[in-house]
Amino acid sequence: MKKIGIPRAISYYNNYPFYFGFFNKLGIEIILSDKTTTKTINDGCKYVVSDTCLPIKVYVGHLCNLLDKGCDTIFVPSIQSTGFKINNCSKIRGLPEIIRNIINKPFKMIEPTLDKTEGIGFYDFWYSVANDFEIYDKKLIKSAINEGWKIYNDFHNMTLKGVSYNKALKAALKRKPIEHNDDIIKPLSVVIMGHGYNLFDERISLNIIKKLEKMDVKVFTSLNVTPKEALESIKELGEVQYWANELELTGTSAYYMLKGEIDGIIALSAFGCGPDSLMVDEIAHHCKKAEVPLIHLTIDEQTGEAGFITRLEAFVDMLLRKKRNILTKKPIKIKEYIQNKNIDNIKKEKILAS
Ligand code: SF4
C-alpha cells in the first residue's frame, strides 16, 4: 500500500480533516508523527538556526520523528499565496527548501505548490500530489478532493457551533458529526488570536485553552468564525488582508471585538514571527480605541509554564475586576452595560459572586 507521512505541525492543525479524506479516498495510508513533546522541540532545534520561529523548529522535529518511524515519503507543501497577493511568510513558502537544506537523509518529499498569485490553484496543488503517487485518473482525484472537503466541512461546522477542536476532529474522522451541548455560561469571554499550529498543539500552547477554561473563562478561536465573517470584519475595521493567516488572527479578533461580546483578547504568537508582530500591532491599535484589553504572549522553546500561568492569571483577574467594577461601582451604567454587552442575569450573578 502507498504511504505518506504527515508531520503533526503547521498545516496539520487546520487542514488534517481534508488531508484525511483526500488520501484515504486515493488509497494512500497516512502515517502521522507523534504528538509534540519536549524531545520533538529539541530534535527540531538541532537542525535550524536559533532565531527560527518555534513552529518551524517543531515542524522539523516532527519530520525527524517520521524518519525515525521509517517513513520514506513525507508531505512538505509550499503554500506561497492563498489568494491574489495574499501571502504566507517566507518560512512557510520555502518549507521544502528549508527541509532539503537541513535534513541530510534519504526520503522523498511530496512538495506541491499553492500560489494563487501566480495562477497555481487548489486543483493544480492536489492533482500534483496525486500524480506524485502515479495516480492520473482525474475522476478519482476529483472525488478524493470532494471527500476531503466533506470531512473538512463536517469538522468546521462542528467547531462553528462550539464543539471543541479535539472532539470535532475525532468526530469528523469517524464521520459521525456531533452536536454541541455543553454551553455553560461563564463570567468572562476572551478570544485567542493565534495560528492553529500554535493554539491547538497542546505542548506549544502550554494548554492555554484548558487553563483558561479552568479559570472559568469562555474561549473563542478562529474555528468559531467563518472565513467570510473574518474577512468582512477586517474590512469593517478599515484594514486589508495581506497575510494568508490574517483571517485566523486579525479577522477573528476583529469579528469578536466588533460584536462587543468579549472581555479581552489574548494574542499568542511565536517569538520572532514577523507577520504576527504586524497583525498584533494592528489589532492592539483598534483595541485601544475600542477599550478592549489585550495581552500579547510570545512563546519559544524556553517558555516556562510558571511565568506563562502567572501572566494569564493576572490578565484574567484584571478582566474580572474591570467587569465587576462596571457592575457594582457605576450602578447608573449597569443597564446600559447589560444592554450593550448583551449580558444576561446568570452571567451578571456569576461575575458579582466571583
Ligand atoms: S507565520 Fe510566523 S510563526 Fe508561522 S511559520 Fe511564519 S514566522 Fe513562523
XYZ file of C-alpha atoms and ligand atoms in Angstrom:
362
model
C 0.000 0.000 0.000
C 1.182 3.531 -0.774
C 2.002 5.588 2.310
C 2.524 9.251 3.128
C 3.974 10.764 6.300
C 2.306 13.929 7.589
C 4.120 15.953 10.262
C 1.728 16.881 13.076
C 2.647 20.572 12.726
C 1.957 23.757 10.698
C -0.866 22.993 8.205
C -1.846 19.770 10.005
C -3.853 21.654 12.629
C -6.252 23.393 10.262
C -6.229 21.015 7.325
C -5.917 17.464 8.599
C -9.632 16.640 8.095
C -9.156 17.460 4.393
C -5.887 15.502 4.146
C -7.572 12.506 5.790
C -10.448 12.425 3.307
C -8.243 13.032 0.259
C -5.525 10.454 0.929
C -7.930 7.777 2.158
C -10.047 8.069 -0.977
C -6.917 7.609 -3.100
C -5.984 4.502 -1.086
C -2.892 6.148 0.417
C -2.203 5.312 4.054
C -1.363 8.288 6.295
C 1.395 7.973 8.859
C 1.209 10.773 11.415
C 4.110 11.869 13.579
C 3.569 11.572 17.333
C 2.191 14.452 19.398
C 4.655 17.258 20.192
C 6.882 16.675 23.220
C 9.956 18.445 24.560
C 12.011 15.891 22.598
C 10.271 16.919 19.343
C 11.227 20.538 20.016
C 14.820 19.648 20.951
C 15.190 17.475 17.828
C 13.992 20.340 15.626
C 16.270 22.853 17.369
C 19.338 20.774 16.419
C 18.806 21.465 12.714
C 17.801 25.109 12.404
C 19.379 28.393 13.455
C 18.242 29.608 16.851
C 16.266 32.634 15.637
C 13.938 30.476 13.530
C 10.404 30.586 14.958
C 9.243 27.795 17.262
C 6.577 26.329 14.884
C 9.240 25.648 12.233
C 11.548 24.036 14.804
C 8.596 21.892 15.868
C 7.843 21.013 12.222
C 11.433 19.817 11.736
C 11.172 17.777 14.951
C 8.038 16.067 13.614
C 9.726 15.338 10.308
C 12.596 13.677 12.221
C 10.023 11.628 14.125
C 8.536 10.361 10.842
C 12.010 9.453 9.542
C 12.684 7.586 12.810
C 9.491 5.628 12.191
C 10.899 4.517 8.834
C 8.637 6.756 6.764
C 10.263 7.416 3.373
C 7.644 9.682 1.731
C 6.690 12.888 3.527
C 4.236 15.671 2.686
C 6.042 19.041 2.726
C 3.881 21.562 0.840
C 4.923 25.030 -0.219
C 1.977 27.366 0.381
C 3.072 30.590 -1.282
C -0.186 32.503 -1.529
C -3.780 31.540 -0.787
C -5.345 34.331 -2.871
C -4.125 37.008 -5.248
C -1.282 38.695 -3.317
C -2.432 37.058 -0.059
C 0.929 35.731 1.055
C 2.418 33.394 3.597
C 5.611 34.109 5.497
C 8.887 33.156 3.838
C 9.302 30.053 6.036
C 6.004 28.505 5.048
C 6.587 29.452 1.415
C 10.037 27.908 1.446
C 9.370 24.890 3.672
C 10.578 22.272 1.125
C 13.777 24.290 0.572
C 14.411 24.566 4.312
C 13.975 20.814 4.762
C 16.121 19.964 1.693
C 18.963 22.061 3.046
C 18.982 20.856 6.645
C 17.962 17.182 6.606
C 20.611 15.039 5.037
C 18.718 11.741 4.976
C 17.233 9.842 2.025
C 13.463 10.267 1.677
C 11.008 11.506 -0.920
C 9.337 14.846 -0.397
C 5.850 15.372 -1.777
C 6.159 19.101 -2.294
C 3.212 20.617 -4.161
C 2.946 24.389 -4.555
C -0.091 26.575 -3.996
C 0.462 30.023 -5.410
C -2.736 31.743 -6.418
C -0.884 34.968 -7.224
C 0.938 33.055 -9.962
C -2.163 31.122 -11.044
C -1.204 27.811 -9.368
C -4.501 26.958 -7.712
C -6.036 24.449 -5.385
C -6.780 21.785 -8.050
C -3.249 22.062 -9.507
C -1.939 21.510 -5.997
C -3.899 18.298 -5.363
C -3.502 16.902 -8.903
C 0.256 17.282 -8.471
C 0.124 15.338 -5.174
C -1.870 12.502 -6.777
C 0.478 12.432 -9.791
C 3.459 12.002 -7.432
C 1.837 8.709 -6.425
C 1.323 7.838 -10.105
C -2.414 8.393 -9.857
C -3.665 10.138 -13.001
C -7.396 9.268 -13.036
C -8.982 12.743 -12.968
C -12.368 11.431 -11.855
C -10.806 9.643 -8.891
C -8.722 12.684 -7.927
C -11.800 14.906 -8.109
C -13.766 12.538 -5.880
C -10.828 12.483 -3.411
C -10.901 16.301 -3.288
C -14.665 16.193 -2.670
C -14.185 13.666 0.108
C -11.560 15.941 1.661
C -13.974 18.870 1.602
C -16.778 16.765 3.039
C -14.776 15.801 6.111
C -13.297 19.285 6.454
C -16.767 20.883 6.289
C -18.139 18.470 8.902
C -15.235 19.399 11.164
C -15.607 23.132 10.681
C -19.402 23.081 11.013
C -18.969 21.449 14.411
C -16.381 23.967 15.623
C -18.578 26.822 14.378
C -21.313 25.523 16.667
C -18.891 25.448 19.604
C -17.629 21.843 19.640
C -14.022 21.808 20.880
C -11.119 21.208 18.462
C -10.292 17.694 19.687
C -13.886 16.490 19.840
C -14.722 17.893 16.408
C -11.616 16.354 14.851
C -12.336 12.942 16.342
C -15.991 13.028 15.282
C -15.206 14.246 11.751
C -12.637 11.499 11.165
C -15.117 8.894 12.418
C -17.677 10.514 10.102
C -20.089 10.864 12.984
C -20.674 14.608 13.493
C -21.832 15.553 16.981
C -23.866 18.434 18.388
C -22.573 20.978 20.862
C -24.490 20.528 24.097
C -22.445 21.967 26.946
C -22.959 25.702 26.548
C -22.168 26.726 30.135
C -22.438 30.424 30.896
C -19.123 31.787 32.162
C -18.426 35.178 33.719
C -15.717 36.117 31.212
C -15.167 35.560 27.494
C -11.928 36.030 25.573
C -10.765 35.408 22.047
C -7.333 33.927 21.458
C -5.639 35.382 18.419
C -3.197 32.786 17.138
C -2.305 30.310 14.416
C -3.943 26.886 14.652
C -0.482 25.317 14.891
C 0.304 27.370 17.986
C -3.092 27.152 19.605
C -4.152 23.534 19.135
C -0.750 21.960 19.727
C -1.109 21.427 23.462
C 2.668 21.404 24.068
C 3.351 24.618 22.142
C 0.387 26.495 23.617
C 1.074 25.089 27.088
C -2.563 24.039 27.041
C -3.776 27.633 27.157
C -7.393 26.816 26.278
C -7.794 24.285 29.111
C -6.033 26.639 31.538
C -8.454 29.442 30.720
C -11.460 27.152 30.941
C -10.310 26.094 34.414
C -10.278 29.808 35.319
C -13.950 29.911 34.272
C -13.280 31.803 31.044
C -15.088 31.064 27.788
C -12.628 30.884 24.917
C -13.261 31.699 21.268
C -10.808 30.932 18.449
C -10.667 31.245 14.674
C -12.517 27.925 14.383
C -15.655 29.620 15.715
C -15.715 32.142 12.856
C -16.321 31.629 9.125
C -13.729 32.991 6.660
C -16.409 35.346 5.298
C -17.153 36.788 8.749
C -13.441 37.227 9.436
C -12.787 38.970 6.121
C -15.762 41.308 6.483
C -14.599 42.231 9.994
C -11.120 43.150 8.716
C -12.739 45.410 6.131
C -15.065 46.918 8.720
C -12.019 47.985 10.708
C -10.748 49.700 7.582
C -7.862 47.262 7.117
C -6.878 44.989 4.204
C -5.918 41.338 4.204
C -2.298 40.809 3.269
C -1.177 37.661 5.106
C -2.608 34.217 4.393
C -3.204 33.679 8.105
C -4.815 37.043 8.591
C -8.359 35.633 8.824
C -7.246 33.433 11.708
C -5.626 36.294 13.585
C -6.763 39.836 12.729
C -10.099 38.688 11.264
C -11.111 36.577 14.248
C -10.172 39.237 16.806
C -11.880 41.940 14.754
C -15.042 39.839 14.497
C -15.400 39.427 18.266
C -14.301 42.969 19.011
C -16.940 44.379 16.675
C -19.613 42.099 18.133
C -18.796 43.522 21.556
C -19.248 40.181 23.294
C -15.737 39.583 24.597
C -13.962 40.989 27.615
C -10.440 40.761 26.257
C -8.076 39.451 23.579
C -5.106 37.149 24.113
C -2.591 37.261 21.282
C -0.452 34.120 21.279
C 2.472 34.212 18.899
C 5.890 32.740 18.356
C 8.896 34.846 19.297
C 10.457 36.348 16.185
C 7.391 35.959 13.940
C 7.270 38.957 11.596
C 3.663 38.620 10.324
C 2.311 38.099 13.847
C 4.030 41.183 15.212
C 2.416 43.285 12.474
C -1.032 41.749 12.937
C -0.919 42.047 16.740
C 0.123 45.708 16.444
C -2.776 46.349 14.102
C -5.309 44.773 16.464
C -3.726 46.453 19.516
C -4.304 49.795 17.818
C -8.032 49.051 17.385
C -8.290 47.573 20.906
C -7.048 50.817 22.334
C -9.748 52.749 20.533
C -12.456 50.233 21.496
C -11.154 49.947 25.093
C -10.770 46.180 24.819
C -7.872 44.840 26.939
C -5.239 42.842 25.035
C -2.308 40.793 26.259
C 0.441 39.576 23.934
C 2.060 36.297 24.981
C 5.080 35.175 22.973
C 6.346 31.631 23.066
C 9.615 29.956 22.227
C 11.353 26.732 23.237
C 12.441 28.323 26.543
C 8.979 29.464 27.645
C 8.331 28.267 31.185
C 4.885 27.213 32.322
C 5.006 29.051 35.682
C 5.577 32.515 34.200
C 3.016 31.819 31.487
C 0.306 30.919 34.026
C 1.133 33.960 36.164
C 0.607 36.303 33.228
C -2.634 34.583 32.253
C -3.984 34.707 35.802
C -3.087 38.378 36.155
C -4.866 39.183 32.885
C -7.999 37.234 33.841
C -8.004 38.855 37.267
C -7.788 42.308 35.677
C -10.694 41.497 33.311
C -12.814 40.322 36.204
C -12.065 43.447 38.268
C -12.908 45.638 35.297
C -16.216 43.911 34.769
C -17.101 43.827 38.451
C -16.259 47.492 38.677
C -18.707 48.333 35.937
C -21.420 46.201 37.509
C -21.045 47.410 41.084
C -19.402 50.804 41.298
C -21.260 52.527 38.500
C -24.894 51.495 39.024
C -26.201 54.027 36.544
C -24.216 52.343 33.857
C -25.296 48.765 34.613
C -28.427 48.861 32.495
C -26.558 50.424 29.631
C -23.727 47.930 30.011
C -26.058 44.947 30.076
C -27.874 46.181 27.014
C -24.691 46.948 25.144
C -22.883 43.771 26.020
C -25.911 41.527 25.794
C -25.071 40.217 29.237
C -27.709 38.058 30.892
C -28.632 37.794 34.549
C -26.928 34.446 35.153
C -23.683 35.869 33.810
C -24.073 39.016 35.911
C -24.595 36.973 39.086
C -21.510 34.920 38.326
C -19.350 37.999 37.926
C -20.545 39.529 41.165
C -20.072 36.273 43.018
C -16.553 35.648 41.732
S 3.878 32.884 10.317
Fe 5.312 33.299 11.962
S 5.129 31.562 13.354
Fe 4.253 30.957 11.402
S 5.911 29.941 10.328
Fe 5.897 32.102 9.676
S 7.354 33.134 11.031
Fe 6.823 31.139 11.946
